[in-house]
Structure formats: structure tokens, C-alpha cells
CSV table of C-alpha atoms and ligand atoms in Angstrom, one decimal:
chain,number,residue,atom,x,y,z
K,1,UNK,CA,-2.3,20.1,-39.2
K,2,UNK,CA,-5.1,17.3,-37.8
K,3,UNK,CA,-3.1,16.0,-34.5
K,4,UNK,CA,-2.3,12.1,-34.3
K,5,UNK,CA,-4.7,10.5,-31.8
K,6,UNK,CA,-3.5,7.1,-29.9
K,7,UNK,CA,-5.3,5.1,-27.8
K,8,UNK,CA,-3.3,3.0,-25.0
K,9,UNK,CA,-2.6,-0.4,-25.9
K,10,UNK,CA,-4.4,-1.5,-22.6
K,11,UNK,CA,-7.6,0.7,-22.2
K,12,UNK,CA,-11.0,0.0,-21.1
K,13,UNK,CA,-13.2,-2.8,-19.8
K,14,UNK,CA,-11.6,-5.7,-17.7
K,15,UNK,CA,-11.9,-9.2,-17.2
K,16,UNK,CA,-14.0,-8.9,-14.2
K,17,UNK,CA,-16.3,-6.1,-15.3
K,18,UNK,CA,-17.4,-7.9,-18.6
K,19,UNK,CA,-18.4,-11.2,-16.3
K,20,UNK,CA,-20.5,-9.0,-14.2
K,21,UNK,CA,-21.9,-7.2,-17.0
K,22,UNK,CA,-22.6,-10.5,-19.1
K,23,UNK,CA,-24.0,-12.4,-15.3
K,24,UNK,CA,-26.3,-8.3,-14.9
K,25,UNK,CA,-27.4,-8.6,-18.5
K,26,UNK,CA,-28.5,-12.4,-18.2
K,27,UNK,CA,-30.3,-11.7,-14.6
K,28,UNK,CA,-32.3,-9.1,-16.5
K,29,UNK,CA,-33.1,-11.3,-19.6
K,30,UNK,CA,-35.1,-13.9,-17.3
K,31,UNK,CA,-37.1,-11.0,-16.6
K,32,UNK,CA,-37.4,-11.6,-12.3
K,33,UNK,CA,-36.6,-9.0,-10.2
K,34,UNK,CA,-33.2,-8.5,-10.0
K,35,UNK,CA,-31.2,-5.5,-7.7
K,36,UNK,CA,-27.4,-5.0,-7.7
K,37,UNK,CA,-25.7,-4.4,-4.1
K,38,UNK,CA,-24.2,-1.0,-4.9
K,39,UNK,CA,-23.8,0.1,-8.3
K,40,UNK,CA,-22.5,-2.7,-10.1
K,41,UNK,CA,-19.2,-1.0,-11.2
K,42,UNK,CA,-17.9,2.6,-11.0
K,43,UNK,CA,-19.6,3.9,-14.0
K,44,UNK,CA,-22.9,6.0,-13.9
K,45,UNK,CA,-23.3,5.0,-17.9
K,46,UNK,CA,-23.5,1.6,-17.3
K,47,UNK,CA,-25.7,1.7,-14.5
K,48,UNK,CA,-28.3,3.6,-15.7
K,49,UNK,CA,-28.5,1.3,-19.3
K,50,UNK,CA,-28.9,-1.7,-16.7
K,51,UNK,CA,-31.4,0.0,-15.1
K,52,UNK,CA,-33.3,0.6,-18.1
K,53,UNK,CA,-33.0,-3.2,-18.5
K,54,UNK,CA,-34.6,-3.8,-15.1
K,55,UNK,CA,-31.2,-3.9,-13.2
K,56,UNK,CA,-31.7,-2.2,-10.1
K,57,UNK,CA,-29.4,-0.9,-7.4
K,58,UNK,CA,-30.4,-1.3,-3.5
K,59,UNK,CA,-27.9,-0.4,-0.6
K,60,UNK,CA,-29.8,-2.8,1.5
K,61,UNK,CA,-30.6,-6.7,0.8
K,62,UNK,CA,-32.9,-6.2,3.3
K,63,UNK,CA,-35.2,-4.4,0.8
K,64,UNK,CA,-35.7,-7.3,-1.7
K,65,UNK,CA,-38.5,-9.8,-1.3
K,66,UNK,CA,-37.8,-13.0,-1.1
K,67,UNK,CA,-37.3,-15.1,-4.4
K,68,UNK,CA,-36.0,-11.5,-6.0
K,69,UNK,CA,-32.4,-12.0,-7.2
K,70,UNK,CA,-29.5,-9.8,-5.3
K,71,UNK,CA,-26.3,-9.4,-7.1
K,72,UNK,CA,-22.8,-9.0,-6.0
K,73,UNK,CA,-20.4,-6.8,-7.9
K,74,UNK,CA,-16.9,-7.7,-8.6
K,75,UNK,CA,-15.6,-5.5,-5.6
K,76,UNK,CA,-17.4,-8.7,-3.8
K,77,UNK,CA,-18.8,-8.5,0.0
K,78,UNK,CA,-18.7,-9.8,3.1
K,79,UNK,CA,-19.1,-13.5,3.4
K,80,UNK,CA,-21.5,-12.9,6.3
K,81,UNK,CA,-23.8,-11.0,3.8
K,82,UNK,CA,-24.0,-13.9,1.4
K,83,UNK,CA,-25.3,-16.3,3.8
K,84,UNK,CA,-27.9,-13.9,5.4
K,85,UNK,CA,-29.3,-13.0,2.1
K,86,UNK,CA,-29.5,-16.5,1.2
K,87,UNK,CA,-31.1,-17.4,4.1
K,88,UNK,CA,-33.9,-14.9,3.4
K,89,UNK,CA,-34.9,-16.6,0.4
K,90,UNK,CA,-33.2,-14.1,-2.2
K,91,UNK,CA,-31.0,-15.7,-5.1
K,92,UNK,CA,-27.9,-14.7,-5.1
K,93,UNK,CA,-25.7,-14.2,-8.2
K,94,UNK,CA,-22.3,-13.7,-7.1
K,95,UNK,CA,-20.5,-11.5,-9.5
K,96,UNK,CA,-17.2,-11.0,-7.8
K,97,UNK,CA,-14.3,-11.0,-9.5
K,98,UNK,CA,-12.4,-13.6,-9.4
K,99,UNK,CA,-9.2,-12.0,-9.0
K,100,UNK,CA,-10.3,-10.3,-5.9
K,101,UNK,CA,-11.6,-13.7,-4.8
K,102,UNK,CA,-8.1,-14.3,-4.6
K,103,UNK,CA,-7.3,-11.7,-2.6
K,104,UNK,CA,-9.8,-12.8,-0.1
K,105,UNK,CA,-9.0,-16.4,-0.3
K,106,UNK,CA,-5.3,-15.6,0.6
K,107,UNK,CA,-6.0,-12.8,3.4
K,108,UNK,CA,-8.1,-15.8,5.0
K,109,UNK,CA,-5.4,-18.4,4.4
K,110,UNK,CA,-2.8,-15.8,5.8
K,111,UNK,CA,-5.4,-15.1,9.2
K,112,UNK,CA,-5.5,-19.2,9.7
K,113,UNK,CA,-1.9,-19.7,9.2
K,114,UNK,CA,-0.9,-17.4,12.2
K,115,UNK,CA,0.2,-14.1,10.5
K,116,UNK,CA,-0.4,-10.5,11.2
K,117,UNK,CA,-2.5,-9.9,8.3
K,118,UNK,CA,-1.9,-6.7,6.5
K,119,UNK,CA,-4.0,-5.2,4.0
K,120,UNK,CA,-2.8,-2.7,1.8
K,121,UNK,CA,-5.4,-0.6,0.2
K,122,UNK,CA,-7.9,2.1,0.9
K,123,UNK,CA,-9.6,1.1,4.2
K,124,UNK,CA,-13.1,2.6,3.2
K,125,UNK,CA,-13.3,0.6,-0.6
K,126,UNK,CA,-15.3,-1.4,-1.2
K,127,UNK,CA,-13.2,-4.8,-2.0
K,128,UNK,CA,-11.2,-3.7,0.9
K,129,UNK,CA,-13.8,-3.9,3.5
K,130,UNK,CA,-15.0,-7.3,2.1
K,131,UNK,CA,-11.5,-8.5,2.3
K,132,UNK,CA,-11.0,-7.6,5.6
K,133,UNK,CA,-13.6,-9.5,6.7
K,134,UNK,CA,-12.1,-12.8,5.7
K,135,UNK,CA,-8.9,-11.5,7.2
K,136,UNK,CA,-10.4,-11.3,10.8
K,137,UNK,CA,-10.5,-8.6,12.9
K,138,UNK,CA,-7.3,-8.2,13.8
K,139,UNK,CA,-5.7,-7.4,10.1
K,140,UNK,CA,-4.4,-4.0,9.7
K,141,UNK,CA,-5.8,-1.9,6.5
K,142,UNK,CA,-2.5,0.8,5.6
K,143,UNK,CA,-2.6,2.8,2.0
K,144,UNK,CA,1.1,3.0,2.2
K,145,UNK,CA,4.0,2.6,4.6
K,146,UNK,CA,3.6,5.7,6.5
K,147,UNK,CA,0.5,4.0,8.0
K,148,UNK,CA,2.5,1.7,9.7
K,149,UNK,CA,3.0,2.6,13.4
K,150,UNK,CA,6.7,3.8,14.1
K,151,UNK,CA,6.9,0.8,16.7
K,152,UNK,CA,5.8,-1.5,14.4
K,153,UNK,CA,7.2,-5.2,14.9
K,154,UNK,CA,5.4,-8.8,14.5
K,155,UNK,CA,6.8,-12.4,14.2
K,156,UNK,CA,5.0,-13.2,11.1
K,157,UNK,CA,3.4,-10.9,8.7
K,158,UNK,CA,1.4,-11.4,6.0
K,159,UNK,CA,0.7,-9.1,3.0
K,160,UNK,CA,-2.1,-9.0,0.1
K,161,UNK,CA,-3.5,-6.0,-1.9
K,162,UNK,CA,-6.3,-4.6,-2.7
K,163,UNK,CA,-6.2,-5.3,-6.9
K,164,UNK,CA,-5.9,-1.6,-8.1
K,165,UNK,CA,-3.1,-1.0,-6.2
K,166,UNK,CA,0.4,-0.1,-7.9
K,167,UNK,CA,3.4,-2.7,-7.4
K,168,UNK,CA,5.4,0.8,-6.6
K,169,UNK,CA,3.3,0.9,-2.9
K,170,UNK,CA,3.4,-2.8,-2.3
K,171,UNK,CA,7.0,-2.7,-2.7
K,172,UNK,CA,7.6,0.4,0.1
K,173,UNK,CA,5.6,-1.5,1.9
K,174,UNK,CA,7.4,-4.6,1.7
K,175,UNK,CA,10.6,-2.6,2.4
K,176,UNK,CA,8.9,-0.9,5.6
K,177,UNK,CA,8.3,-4.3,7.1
K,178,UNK,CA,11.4,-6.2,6.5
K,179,UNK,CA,13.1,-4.9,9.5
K,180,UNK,CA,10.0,-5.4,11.6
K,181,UNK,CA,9.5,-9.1,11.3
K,182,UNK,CA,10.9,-12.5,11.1
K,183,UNK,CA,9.0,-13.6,8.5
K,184,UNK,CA,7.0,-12.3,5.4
K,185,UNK,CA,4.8,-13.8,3.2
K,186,UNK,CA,3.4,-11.3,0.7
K,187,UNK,CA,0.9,-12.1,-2.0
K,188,UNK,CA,1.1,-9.9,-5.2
K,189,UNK,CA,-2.7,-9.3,-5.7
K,190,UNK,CA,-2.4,-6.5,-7.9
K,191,UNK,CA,-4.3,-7.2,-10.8
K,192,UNK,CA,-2.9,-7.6,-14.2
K,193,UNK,CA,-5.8,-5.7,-16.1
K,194,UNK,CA,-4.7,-2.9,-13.5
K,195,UNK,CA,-1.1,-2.9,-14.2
K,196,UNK,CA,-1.2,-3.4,-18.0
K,197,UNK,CA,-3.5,0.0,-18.2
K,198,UNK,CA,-1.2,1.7,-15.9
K,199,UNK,CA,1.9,1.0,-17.6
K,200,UNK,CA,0.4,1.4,-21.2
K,201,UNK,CA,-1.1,5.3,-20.0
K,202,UNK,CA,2.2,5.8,-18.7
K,203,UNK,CA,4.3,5.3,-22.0
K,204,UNK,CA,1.5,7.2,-23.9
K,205,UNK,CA,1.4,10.2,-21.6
K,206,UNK,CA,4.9,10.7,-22.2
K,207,UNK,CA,4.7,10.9,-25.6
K,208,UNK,CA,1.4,12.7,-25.7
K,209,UNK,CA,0.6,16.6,-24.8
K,210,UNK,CA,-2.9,16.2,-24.0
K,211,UNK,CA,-4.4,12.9,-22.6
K,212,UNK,CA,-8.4,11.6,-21.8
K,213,UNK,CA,-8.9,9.6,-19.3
K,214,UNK,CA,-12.6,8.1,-19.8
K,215,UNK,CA,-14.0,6.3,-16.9
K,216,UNK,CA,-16.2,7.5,-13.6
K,217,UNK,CA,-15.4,9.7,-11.5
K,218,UNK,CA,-16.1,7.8,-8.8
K,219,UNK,CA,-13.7,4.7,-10.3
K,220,UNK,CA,-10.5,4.4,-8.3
K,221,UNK,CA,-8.8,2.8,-11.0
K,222,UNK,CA,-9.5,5.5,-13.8
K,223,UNK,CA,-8.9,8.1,-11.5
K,224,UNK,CA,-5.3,6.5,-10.8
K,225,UNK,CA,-4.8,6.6,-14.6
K,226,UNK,CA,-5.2,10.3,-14.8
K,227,UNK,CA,-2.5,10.7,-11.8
K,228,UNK,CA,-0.4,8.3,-13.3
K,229,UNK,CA,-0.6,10.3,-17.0
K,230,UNK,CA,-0.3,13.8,-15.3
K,231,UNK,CA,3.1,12.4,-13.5
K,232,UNK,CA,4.2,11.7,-16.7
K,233,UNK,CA,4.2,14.9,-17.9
K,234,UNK,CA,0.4,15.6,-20.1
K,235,UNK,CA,-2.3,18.1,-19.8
K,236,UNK,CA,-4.6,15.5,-18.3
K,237,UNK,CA,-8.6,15.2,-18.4
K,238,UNK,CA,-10.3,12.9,-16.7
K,239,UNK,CA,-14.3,12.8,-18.1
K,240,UNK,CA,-17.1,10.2,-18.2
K,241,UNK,CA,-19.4,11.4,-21.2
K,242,UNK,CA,-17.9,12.3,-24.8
K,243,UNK,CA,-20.0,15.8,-24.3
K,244,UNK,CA,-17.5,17.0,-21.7
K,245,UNK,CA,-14.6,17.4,-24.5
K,246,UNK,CA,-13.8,20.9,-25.1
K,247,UNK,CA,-12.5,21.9,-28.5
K,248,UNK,CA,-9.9,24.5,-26.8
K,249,UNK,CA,-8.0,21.6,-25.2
K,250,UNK,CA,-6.7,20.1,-28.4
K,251,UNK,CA,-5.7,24.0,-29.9
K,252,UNK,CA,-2.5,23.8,-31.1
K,253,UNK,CA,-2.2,20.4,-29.7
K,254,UNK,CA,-0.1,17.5,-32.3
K,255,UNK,CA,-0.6,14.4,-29.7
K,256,UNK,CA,-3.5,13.2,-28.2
K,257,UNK,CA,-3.3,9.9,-26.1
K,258,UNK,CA,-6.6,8.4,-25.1
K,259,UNK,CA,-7.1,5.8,-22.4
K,260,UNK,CA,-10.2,4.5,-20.2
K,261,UNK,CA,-10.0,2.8,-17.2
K,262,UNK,CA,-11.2,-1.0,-16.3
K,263,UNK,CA,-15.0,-0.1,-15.9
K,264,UNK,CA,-15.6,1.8,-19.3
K,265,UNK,CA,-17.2,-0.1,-22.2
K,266,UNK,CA,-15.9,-0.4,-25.5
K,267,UNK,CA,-18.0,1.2,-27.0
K,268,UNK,CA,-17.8,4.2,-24.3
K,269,UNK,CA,-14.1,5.0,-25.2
K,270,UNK,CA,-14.8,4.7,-29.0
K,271,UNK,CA,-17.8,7.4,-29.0
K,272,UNK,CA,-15.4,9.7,-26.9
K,273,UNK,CA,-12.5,9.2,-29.3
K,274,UNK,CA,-15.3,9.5,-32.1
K,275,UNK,CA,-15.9,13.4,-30.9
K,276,UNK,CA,-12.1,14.2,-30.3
K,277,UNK,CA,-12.0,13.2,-34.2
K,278,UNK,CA,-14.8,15.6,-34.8
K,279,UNK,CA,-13.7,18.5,-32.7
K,280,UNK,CA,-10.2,18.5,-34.2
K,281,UNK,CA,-11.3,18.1,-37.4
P,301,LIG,FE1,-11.1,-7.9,-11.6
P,301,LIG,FE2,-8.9,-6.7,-12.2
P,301,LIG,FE3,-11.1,-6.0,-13.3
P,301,LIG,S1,-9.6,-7.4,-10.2
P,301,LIG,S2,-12.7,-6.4,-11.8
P,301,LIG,S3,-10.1,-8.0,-13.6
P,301,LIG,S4,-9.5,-4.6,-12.7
């Protein structure tokens, strides 16, 4: 019998990825020299195509001429970076998302109100490093309570979060700190687009006995995905390219759940889901 395949209600490109990717794609149809800081989002695919579009990478603004155009990608930077690259003559297109604008805005807000700002995230990300920097260099990065130190105790704490982080953390968190503090303000910066996938990969993992995950490897977010869906109970794959599939993991198989995570294309998850057709046919 040809299994049922399902793809998550939520799957695939986000908000802030398809701004980036529409602000790339017009930097290269002016045809000037144009360099993203960092691949623009977690997905080797996607990079190379801008590439072959005249989208380069650099790991250094420093590199670019003057008059060349640097842009930022949604994980954003360092404010300081900005101005010094503006001040050496290079446009700047700033492609951050805005949701993780947020998150910066609020750390700052939280740094000139007076609070012990705490960050929770992963303190090497990208976003997380830029958001520090508005924080000051006092705020604390933690990826869960345990990172808090045992004799841990402020006046007034504040919290934000790095956007792909689950509401599951921010809330140990929050529990962790209430008996440490007078006061807490927390902002909820988890992103939506983050959330909805989550949740939607959940409920079809548990219904599913094999799932894809299509996405980078080197994306946070998809890579959460295929946690969350192997917590849930399915034989989980995680792959970038539709040429990865193996037939022998859909023997004998009557559910297949397919999902992608916030930096694959469309069109990425339909040409994997495309081959799954083919090889179970
Ligand atoms: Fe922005 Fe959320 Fe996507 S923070 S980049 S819309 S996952």
C-alpha cells in the first residue's frame, strides 16, 4: 500500500527570511557589488543560488571597497558594526529581522531601565551576540536555568530570548528566578514563525512513523525541529538536499510527516517531498 505523506501545517520559509531574500535578490538586480556578512541564512542551497546571482559572503566588512553594498542578515549585528561600515563608505542594507529587532530593542530598554539583563539563548549565535551588545556588558547569556549561578539574586531582572527559543525554557527560567529577585520583567521574544513550526512538527510526529526534517544542518531552528519530532516518538531524518532520501527508510512505512524549518524555500520542501513520492511509489 503507497503510505500517506503530510506535510506540517507550519513548514518552511519565515517572515524574516523571505525579506532578506527579496532585500539579497534586489541588491543583486542593481548589478553593484554586493557581499552578505555571513551567510545570509542557515541554508547552503540558498547561498550558493545567491552567489550565482552575484551575492557574495565576506566574514569581514573590512574586505569591501567602498561604495560596495554590505548586507546584514536577519540574525542582525552589532550596532557598532553598522556605523563603522557606514563610515567607510559601504552601503548598508540592513536585513535584520524585525522580530529580532525586537529583541534588541527590549534588551536595550531593559539595560537603561536599571535591570540585570538576562539573555536566554545560545551565547555563541549569532543574534545572540548582536543582542548582547545592545544589552551592555553586564547582561548575562544562560541556555537554560542551570546556567544560573546557585547564589544567584538581583533586585530587578530583566528577561528576553533569543527568537528560536521554546516557551518550555523561558518558562524554567522564569521559575528559576522568581525566588531570586524582587522584580521581573520578562519579554516573550520567542518568535511566532518558530513556535507555529514547532508545535505543528510536534502533532505530526506523533502521528507519523517516519518524519523529514529539510533545512541546514547548520540551522538551529531545523535542527530543533528534528529533536522536537524524535521526542515525539518518529524515526527522524534531518537532510538538506532531496538526494539524501533513502528508499529503505519508508519500507514498510504507512505515515510519513514532512516538515522544513524557517530558512528552507518553498520550493526546497516541495522537490524533497517530490522524491519521497517517487521513491515510495
Ligand atoms: Fe524572524 Fe522569526 Fe524568521 S525571528 S527570521 S521571522 S524565525
Amino acid at each position: 500500500m503507497t503510505p500517506q505523506i503530510r506535510i506540517a501545517r507550519d513548514a518552511g520559509v519565515c517572515y524574516g527570511v523571505e525579506r532578506a531574500l527579496k532585500l539579497a535578490q534586489g541588491a543583486a538586480a542593481t548589478g553593484q557589488k554586493a557581499s552578505t556578512l555571513g551567510p545570509l541564512i542557515h541554508n547552503p542551497q540558498v547561498v550558493a543560488e545567491l552567489a550565482a546571482r552575484g551575492v557574495a559572503v565576506t566574514d569581514d566588512p573590512v574586505k569591501l571597497a567602498p561604495g560596495e553594498t554590505l548586507i546584514i542578515r536577519t540574525h542582525g549585528v552589532e550596532a557598532a558594526l553598522i556605523e563603522a561600515a557606514q563610515a567607510r563608505g559601504l552601503q548598508v542594507i540592513d536585513a535584520t529581522c524585525p522580530y529580532v529587532r525586537k529583541v534588541q530593542q527590549a534588551a536595550r530598554k531593559l539595560a537603561a531601565d536599571g535591570y540585570e539583563v538576562i539573555i536566554i539563548g545560545e551565547p555563541d549565535h549569532p543574534e545572540v551576540i548582536a543582542v548582547r551588545s545592545h544589552a551592555g556588558s553586564d547582561a548575562r547569556v544562560i541556555s537554560s536555568a542551570d546556567d544560573l549561578p546557585a547564589d544567584f539574586s538581583a533586585r530587578k531582572v530583566g528577561v528576553v530570548v533569543q527568537t528560536t527559543q521554546t516557551l518550555e525554557t523561558l518558562q524554567t527560567v522564569i521559575r528559576a528566578l522568581l525566588p531570586c529577585c524582587q522584580e521581573l520583567r520578562v519579554y516573550n521574544t520567542i518568535c511566532d514563525a518558530t513556535s507555529k513550526r514547532q508545535e505543528a512538527t510536534r502533532e505530526l510526529a506523533h502521528d507519523s512513523e517516519v518524519m523529514v526534517v529539510v533545512g541546514g544542518h547548520n540551522s538551529g531552528n531545523t535542527t530543533r525541529l528534528a529533536q522536537i519530532s524524535r521526542e515525539a516518538g518518529a524515526h527522524t531524518y534531518h537532510i538538506e538536499r532531496p538526494d539524501e532520501l533513502d528508499a529503505a527508510w519508508f519500507d514498510g512505512v504507512g505515515r510519513i510527516g514532512v516538515t522544513a524549518g524557517a530558512s528552507t524555500p518553498a520550493e526546497h520542501l516541495a522537490a524533497v517531498v517530490a522524491r519521497i513520492e517517487e521513491l515510495v511509489a
